[in-house]
Amino acid sequence: MSEPLKTIPNGDSVNGALGGTLNSPPPAIDDATAVRVMKTYFGISGAAETIACERDANFHIVSDDGHRYTLKVSNPAEPEINTNFQTEALLWLQTRDPGLPVPKVVRTLEGRSEFPLVLADGRSSVIRALTWLDGLPVVRVGVTQALRCDMARSLARMGVAFEGFEHPASGHEILWDVKNALSLRPLVEALTEPDLRRQLTLELNHFESRVLPVLATLRQRVVHNDLNLHNVVLDPAHPDRITGILDFGDMVKTPLIIDMAVAASYHTQLAENNLAAICDMVRAYHEVLPLERRELEVLRDLTVARLMTTVAITEGRAARYPQNATYILRNNGPAREGLRLFATLPKDQVTAALLAACNME
């Protein structure tokens, strides 16, 4: 689920930076209601189990005949056109690359791909159902070099498939899109750790002066924008290949290279050879969707910007919703490690290695 950059006029700079959706409670729906929704609107009888989620409500549905689905209930603060953007993107991928390991849209009894529904608290949410992708989250299994490369190749395939896809909401502004990193300043200033605050402030200053002016000149495309280790699943019997890519809630049209930067950021926390691991990913991505030199020249900075984004947003969210802090902060620790182990490497050395991985030394 994405969150708009619109600020809240309440005098609270942190809440204002987080935006409306991030300040909106999740939908009011329980397992029993989810079962009724699936039966009434999709004709599917079964059992429901809540899936942990930060801002939406998601359910794992197991039908009476053994088929499995995901029922997705959007945050009421999310504009319906943004949810439709996600739905249309999945329908586009089904047509352009049917073999991509992404969820497929399940239509209602009336043939609709989504519909609004007023829930118990009087707020309206958009309802969708998707096919379930079997597998364990990579975060629970671990990442081999071969798996890392397969993740990158799959991401590149998605990048190829998304070429030409347009939607009225594709350019919506969200805080998780790292081209908007300067909007993190209120969140960074609120950090209580002086050394971390100083590091992120310096990186934001560098981003403003050296990176932001370049971004508008790069290739723009709709991208997944959240290939973290919780959003990729695999079959433990075949741990070198993924079986699914989940969660299209942060999808956005932005510089194409940001998709690679986001994916890379989740491998920066390795105690040894983190740069080599990222080079493996970049090389594999480049073999499927060739990257341009000017994209590689900002990849280090965009990767660090994602690490900053993860730390700043999750710290702000966890402070506002302490009851859900464990889930909100699940990527915070690895991002901090990435800032410590990767962001401190010499910038020129990192960029030279990334260029060399694509034979552009």
Coordinates of C-alpha atoms in Angstrom, one line a residue:
M1 CA 0.0 0.0 0.0
S2 CA 1.4 3.4 -0.9
E3 CA 1.1 6.6 0.9
P4 CA 0.6 10.1 -0.6
L5 CA 3.0 12.9 0.1
K6 CA 0.1 15.2 1.1
T7 CA 0.8 16.7 4.4
I8 CA -1.6 17.0 7.4
P9 CA -2.2 20.5 8.7
N10 CA -1.9 19.5 12.4
G11 CA 1.4 21.2 13.2
D12 CA 3.1 17.8 13.6
S13 CA 5.9 17.6 11.1
V14 CA 6.4 13.9 11.5
N15 CA 2.8 13.0 11.0
G16 CA 2.7 15.4 8.1
A17 CA 5.7 13.8 6.4
L18 CA 4.1 10.4 6.8
G19 CA 1.0 11.4 4.9
G20 CA -2.7 10.6 5.1
T21 CA -2.6 6.9 4.3
L22 CA 0.1 6.2 6.8
N23 CA -1.9 8.0 9.5
S24 CA -5.1 6.1 8.6
P25 CA -6.1 3.0 10.7
P26 CA -6.4 -0.3 8.8
P27 CA -9.8 -1.4 7.5
A28 CA -12.3 -2.7 10.1
I29 CA -12.7 -6.4 9.0
D30 CA -12.2 -9.7 10.7
D31 CA -11.8 -13.3 9.5
A32 CA -15.5 -14.1 9.6
T33 CA -16.4 -11.0 7.5
A34 CA -13.6 -12.0 5.0
V35 CA -15.2 -15.4 4.6
R36 CA -18.6 -13.8 3.9
V37 CA -17.1 -11.4 1.4
M38 CA -15.5 -14.3 -0.6
K39 CA -18.7 -16.3 -0.6
T40 CA -21.0 -13.4 -1.5
Y41 CA -19.0 -11.7 -4.1
F42 CA -16.6 -14.3 -5.5
G43 CA -18.7 -17.5 -5.0
I44 CA -15.9 -19.1 -3.1
S45 CA -16.5 -20.9 0.2
G46 CA -13.7 -21.5 2.6
A47 CA -11.7 -20.4 5.7
A48 CA -9.8 -17.1 6.2
E49 CA -6.7 -16.3 8.1
T50 CA -5.4 -12.8 8.7
I51 CA -2.1 -11.9 7.1
A52 CA 0.0 -9.3 8.9
C53 CA -0.1 -6.0 7.1
E54 CA 0.8 -2.5 8.0
R55 CA -2.0 -0.4 6.6
D56 CA -4.4 -2.6 4.6
A57 CA -6.2 -5.8 5.7
N58 CA -5.2 -9.0 3.9
F59 CA -6.4 -12.6 4.3
H60 CA -5.3 -16.0 3.2
I61 CA -8.4 -17.8 1.9
V62 CA -8.4 -21.6 1.6
S63 CA -11.5 -22.7 -0.4
D64 CA -13.5 -25.8 0.4
D65 CA -12.0 -27.4 -2.8
G66 CA -8.4 -26.7 -1.7
H67 CA -7.7 -23.7 -3.9
R68 CA -6.0 -20.7 -2.2
Y69 CA -6.4 -17.0 -2.6
T70 CA -5.5 -13.6 -1.1
L71 CA -8.3 -11.3 -0.2
K72 CA -7.1 -7.7 -0.2
V73 CA -9.0 -4.9 1.5
S74 CA -7.5 -1.5 0.9
N75 CA -7.0 1.2 3.5
P76 CA -10.0 3.6 3.3
A77 CA -7.6 6.6 2.9
E78 CA -6.1 5.1 -0.3
P79 CA -7.7 6.8 -3.3
E80 CA -9.6 4.2 -5.3
I81 CA -7.8 5.1 -8.5
N82 CA -4.5 4.1 -6.9
T83 CA -5.8 0.7 -6.0
N84 CA -7.1 0.4 -9.6
F85 CA -3.6 1.2 -10.7
Q86 CA -2.4 -2.0 -8.9
T87 CA -5.2 -4.1 -10.4
E88 CA -4.6 -2.9 -13.9
A89 CA -0.9 -3.4 -13.6
L90 CA -1.4 -7.1 -12.7
L91 CA -3.8 -7.5 -15.6
W92 CA -1.2 -6.0 -17.9
L93 CA 1.5 -8.3 -16.7
Q94 CA -0.8 -11.3 -17.2
T95 CA -1.1 -10.3 -20.9
R96 CA 2.5 -9.3 -21.5
D97 CA 4.4 -12.0 -19.7
P98 CA 2.0 -14.7 -18.4
G99 CA 4.9 -16.8 -17.0
L100 CA 6.0 -14.1 -14.6
P101 CA 5.6 -15.4 -11.0
V102 CA 3.1 -12.7 -9.8
P103 CA -0.5 -13.0 -8.5
K104 CA -3.3 -13.2 -11.0
V105 CA -6.5 -11.2 -10.6
V106 CA -9.6 -13.2 -9.6
R107 CA -12.9 -11.7 -10.9
T108 CA -16.1 -11.5 -9.0
L109 CA -19.3 -13.4 -9.9
E110 CA -20.2 -10.3 -11.9
G111 CA -16.9 -10.2 -13.7
R112 CA -15.4 -7.3 -11.8
S113 CA -11.7 -7.1 -10.9
E114 CA -12.4 -4.9 -7.8
F115 CA -15.2 -3.1 -6.1
P116 CA -15.8 -0.7 -3.1
L117 CA -17.4 -2.0 0.1
V118 CA -18.5 -0.1 3.2
L119 CA -17.2 -1.9 6.3
A120 CA -18.3 -1.9 10.0
D121 CA -16.8 1.4 10.9
G122 CA -18.6 3.2 8.0
R123 CA -15.5 3.7 5.9
S124 CA -15.2 2.3 2.3
S125 CA -12.5 0.0 1.1
V126 CA -11.7 -1.5 -2.3
I127 CA -12.0 -5.3 -2.3
R128 CA -9.9 -7.5 -4.5
A129 CA -9.0 -11.2 -4.7
L130 CA -5.8 -12.6 -6.2
T131 CA -4.4 -16.1 -6.7
W132 CA -2.2 -17.3 -3.9
L133 CA 1.5 -17.9 -4.7
D134 CA 3.0 -21.0 -3.0
G135 CA 6.3 -20.8 -1.2
L136 CA 8.1 -19.6 1.9
P137 CA 9.3 -16.0 2.2
V138 CA 13.0 -15.7 1.3
V139 CA 13.6 -14.0 4.6
R140 CA 12.8 -17.3 6.4
V141 CA 15.0 -19.4 4.1
G142 CA 18.1 -17.4 3.3
V143 CA 19.6 -16.1 0.0
T144 CA 22.0 -18.0 -2.1
Q145 CA 24.0 -16.3 -4.9
A146 CA 22.0 -18.1 -7.5
L147 CA 18.7 -17.0 -5.8
R148 CA 19.9 -13.4 -5.7
C149 CA 20.5 -13.5 -9.4
D150 CA 17.2 -15.1 -10.1
M151 CA 15.5 -12.3 -8.1
A152 CA 17.2 -9.7 -10.3
R153 CA 16.4 -11.5 -13.5
S154 CA 12.7 -11.7 -12.5
L155 CA 12.7 -8.1 -11.6
A156 CA 14.2 -7.2 -15.0
R157 CA 11.5 -9.4 -16.7
M158 CA 8.9 -7.3 -15.0
G159 CA 10.7 -4.1 -16.1
V160 CA 10.5 -5.4 -19.7
A161 CA 6.9 -6.3 -19.4
F162 CA 5.9 -3.0 -17.9
E163 CA 7.2 -1.1 -20.9
G164 CA 4.3 0.9 -22.4
F165 CA 2.0 0.5 -19.4
E166 CA 0.3 3.8 -18.5
H167 CA -2.4 4.6 -15.9
P168 CA -3.8 7.8 -14.6
A169 CA -2.4 7.0 -11.1
S170 CA 1.0 5.7 -12.2
G171 CA 2.7 9.0 -11.4
H172 CA 1.2 9.4 -7.9
E173 CA 3.7 10.7 -5.4
I174 CA 4.5 8.4 -2.5
L175 CA 7.1 8.6 0.3
W176 CA 8.4 5.1 -0.5
D177 CA 9.5 6.3 -4.0
V178 CA 13.1 7.3 -3.3
K179 CA 13.1 10.1 -5.8
N180 CA 11.1 11.9 -3.1
A181 CA 13.8 11.4 -0.5
L182 CA 14.0 15.1 0.4
S183 CA 10.5 14.7 2.0
L184 CA 12.2 12.5 4.6
R185 CA 13.8 15.6 6.3
P186 CA 11.2 16.0 9.1
L187 CA 11.5 12.3 9.9
V188 CA 15.3 12.4 9.9
E189 CA 15.3 15.5 12.1
A190 CA 13.1 13.6 14.6
L191 CA 15.6 10.7 15.0
T192 CA 16.9 10.6 18.5
E193 CA 20.3 9.1 17.7
P194 CA 22.8 11.9 16.8
D195 CA 25.2 9.9 14.8
L196 CA 22.5 8.3 12.7
R197 CA 20.7 11.7 12.2
R198 CA 24.0 13.2 11.1
Q199 CA 24.7 10.5 8.6
L200 CA 21.3 10.7 7.0
T201 CA 21.4 14.4 6.9
L202 CA 24.7 14.3 5.0
E203 CA 23.3 11.7 2.6
L204 CA 20.2 13.8 2.0
N205 CA 22.3 16.9 1.3
H206 CA 24.3 14.8 -1.2
F207 CA 21.1 13.5 -2.8
E208 CA 19.8 17.0 -3.2
S209 CA 22.9 18.4 -4.8
R210 CA 24.1 15.5 -6.9
V211 CA 21.3 13.0 -7.5
L212 CA 18.0 14.8 -7.7
P213 CA 19.0 16.9 -10.8
V214 CA 19.8 13.8 -12.7
L215 CA 16.7 11.7 -12.1
A216 CA 14.4 13.5 -14.5
T217 CA 16.9 12.7 -17.4
L218 CA 16.7 8.9 -16.8
R219 CA 14.3 6.3 -18.3
Q220 CA 10.9 6.4 -16.5
R221 CA 8.7 3.3 -16.1
V222 CA 6.2 1.7 -13.8
V223 CA 8.2 -0.5 -11.3
H224 CA 7.4 -2.8 -8.5
N225 CA 9.4 -0.7 -6.0
D226 CA 9.5 -3.2 -3.1
L227 CA 11.5 -6.3 -3.9
N228 CA 12.4 -7.0 -0.2
L229 CA 13.0 -10.5 1.2
H230 CA 9.5 -10.7 2.7
N231 CA 7.9 -10.1 -0.8
V232 CA 9.7 -12.9 -2.6
V233 CA 8.8 -16.6 -2.0
L234 CA 10.5 -19.8 -3.0
D235 CA 10.1 -23.6 -2.9
P236 CA 12.6 -24.8 -0.2
A237 CA 13.2 -27.9 -2.3
H238 CA 14.6 -25.6 -5.0
P239 CA 16.1 -22.7 -3.1
D240 CA 17.9 -21.1 -6.1
R241 CA 14.8 -20.0 -7.9
I242 CA 11.8 -17.9 -6.8
T243 CA 8.2 -19.0 -7.1
G244 CA 6.5 -15.6 -6.5
I245 CA 6.8 -11.9 -6.2
L246 CA 4.2 -10.3 -3.9
D247 CA 2.9 -6.9 -2.8
F248 CA 2.4 -4.4 -5.5
G249 CA 1.2 -1.7 -3.1
D250 CA 4.3 0.6 -3.5
M251 CA 4.3 0.4 -7.3
V252 CA 4.9 3.7 -9.1
K253 CA 6.2 5.3 -12.3
T254 CA 9.6 6.5 -11.5
P255 CA 13.2 6.2 -12.9
L256 CA 13.6 2.6 -13.9
I257 CA 16.9 2.2 -12.0
I258 CA 15.1 2.8 -8.7
D259 CA 13.6 -0.7 -8.9
M260 CA 17.1 -2.1 -9.0
A261 CA 18.2 0.2 -6.2
V262 CA 15.3 -0.9 -3.9
A263 CA 16.1 -4.6 -4.6
A264 CA 19.8 -4.0 -3.9
S265 CA 19.2 -2.2 -0.6
Y266 CA 18.0 -5.4 1.0
H267 CA 21.4 -7.1 0.4
T268 CA 23.6 -4.3 1.8
Q269 CA 23.5 -5.7 5.3
L270 CA 25.8 -8.6 4.5
A271 CA 28.8 -8.5 6.8
E272 CA 31.1 -9.6 4.0
N273 CA 31.0 -9.0 0.2
N274 CA 27.9 -6.9 0.2
L275 CA 29.2 -5.0 -2.8
A276 CA 30.0 -8.2 -4.6
A277 CA 26.4 -9.5 -3.9
I278 CA 24.9 -6.3 -5.4
C279 CA 27.2 -6.5 -8.4
D280 CA 25.9 -10.1 -9.0
M281 CA 22.3 -8.8 -9.0
V282 CA 23.1 -5.8 -11.3
R283 CA 24.9 -8.2 -13.7
A284 CA 21.9 -10.5 -13.8
Y285 CA 19.4 -7.7 -14.3
H286 CA 21.6 -6.2 -17.0
E287 CA 21.6 -9.4 -19.0
V288 CA 17.8 -9.2 -19.3
L289 CA 17.2 -5.5 -19.3
P290 CA 20.4 -3.6 -20.2
L291 CA 21.1 -0.7 -17.9
E292 CA 22.6 2.6 -19.1
R293 CA 25.8 4.1 -17.8
R294 CA 24.1 7.2 -16.3
E295 CA 21.7 4.9 -14.4
L296 CA 24.6 2.9 -12.9
E297 CA 26.3 6.2 -11.9
V298 CA 23.5 7.0 -9.5
L299 CA 22.7 3.4 -8.4
R300 CA 24.8 3.6 -5.2
D301 CA 23.1 6.9 -4.1
L302 CA 19.6 5.6 -4.8
T303 CA 20.4 2.4 -2.9
V304 CA 21.4 4.4 0.1
A305 CA 18.4 6.6 -0.3
R306 CA 16.2 3.5 0.0
L307 CA 18.0 2.5 3.2
M308 CA 17.4 6.0 4.6
T309 CA 13.7 5.8 3.5
T310 CA 13.3 2.5 5.3
V311 CA 14.8 3.7 8.6
A312 CA 13.1 7.1 8.6
I313 CA 9.6 5.9 7.7
T314 CA 9.6 2.8 10.0
E315 CA 10.9 4.8 12.9
G316 CA 8.1 7.4 12.5
R317 CA 5.4 4.7 12.0
A318 CA 6.5 2.6 14.9
A319 CA 6.4 5.6 17.2
R320 CA 2.9 6.4 16.1
Y321 CA 1.6 2.8 16.2
P322 CA 3.6 1.0 18.9
Q323 CA 1.1 -1.9 19.0
N324 CA 2.2 -2.8 15.5
A325 CA 5.9 -1.9 15.9
T326 CA 7.2 -5.4 15.4
Y327 CA 5.8 -5.7 12.0
I328 CA 6.6 -2.1 11.0
L329 CA 10.2 -2.4 12.0
R330 CA 10.9 -5.7 10.4
N331 CA 13.2 -4.2 7.8
N332 CA 14.6 -1.4 10.1
G333 CA 17.5 -3.4 11.5
P334 CA 18.8 -4.7 8.2
A335 CA 18.5 -1.1 6.8
R336 CA 20.6 0.2 9.7
E337 CA 23.2 -2.5 9.0
G338 CA 23.2 -1.4 5.3
L339 CA 23.8 2.2 6.3
R340 CA 26.7 1.0 8.5
L341 CA 28.3 -1.5 6.1
F342 CA 27.4 -0.3 2.6
A343 CA 26.8 3.5 2.8
T344 CA 30.2 4.0 4.4
L345 CA 32.1 2.4 1.4
P346 CA 33.8 5.0 -0.8
K347 CA 31.3 6.2 -3.3
D348 CA 33.7 6.1 -6.3
Q349 CA 34.7 2.5 -5.5
V350 CA 31.1 1.4 -5.4
T351 CA 30.2 3.0 -8.7
A352 CA 33.3 1.6 -10.4
A353 CA 32.4 -1.9 -9.3
L354 CA 28.8 -1.5 -10.5
L355 CA 30.0 -0.2 -13.9
A356 CA 32.5 -3.1 -14.1
A357 CA 29.7 -5.6 -13.4
C358 CA 28.0 -4.4 -16.7
N359 CA 31.3 -4.2 -18.6
M360 CA 31.4 -0.4 -18.5
E361 CA 34.6 0.2 -16.7

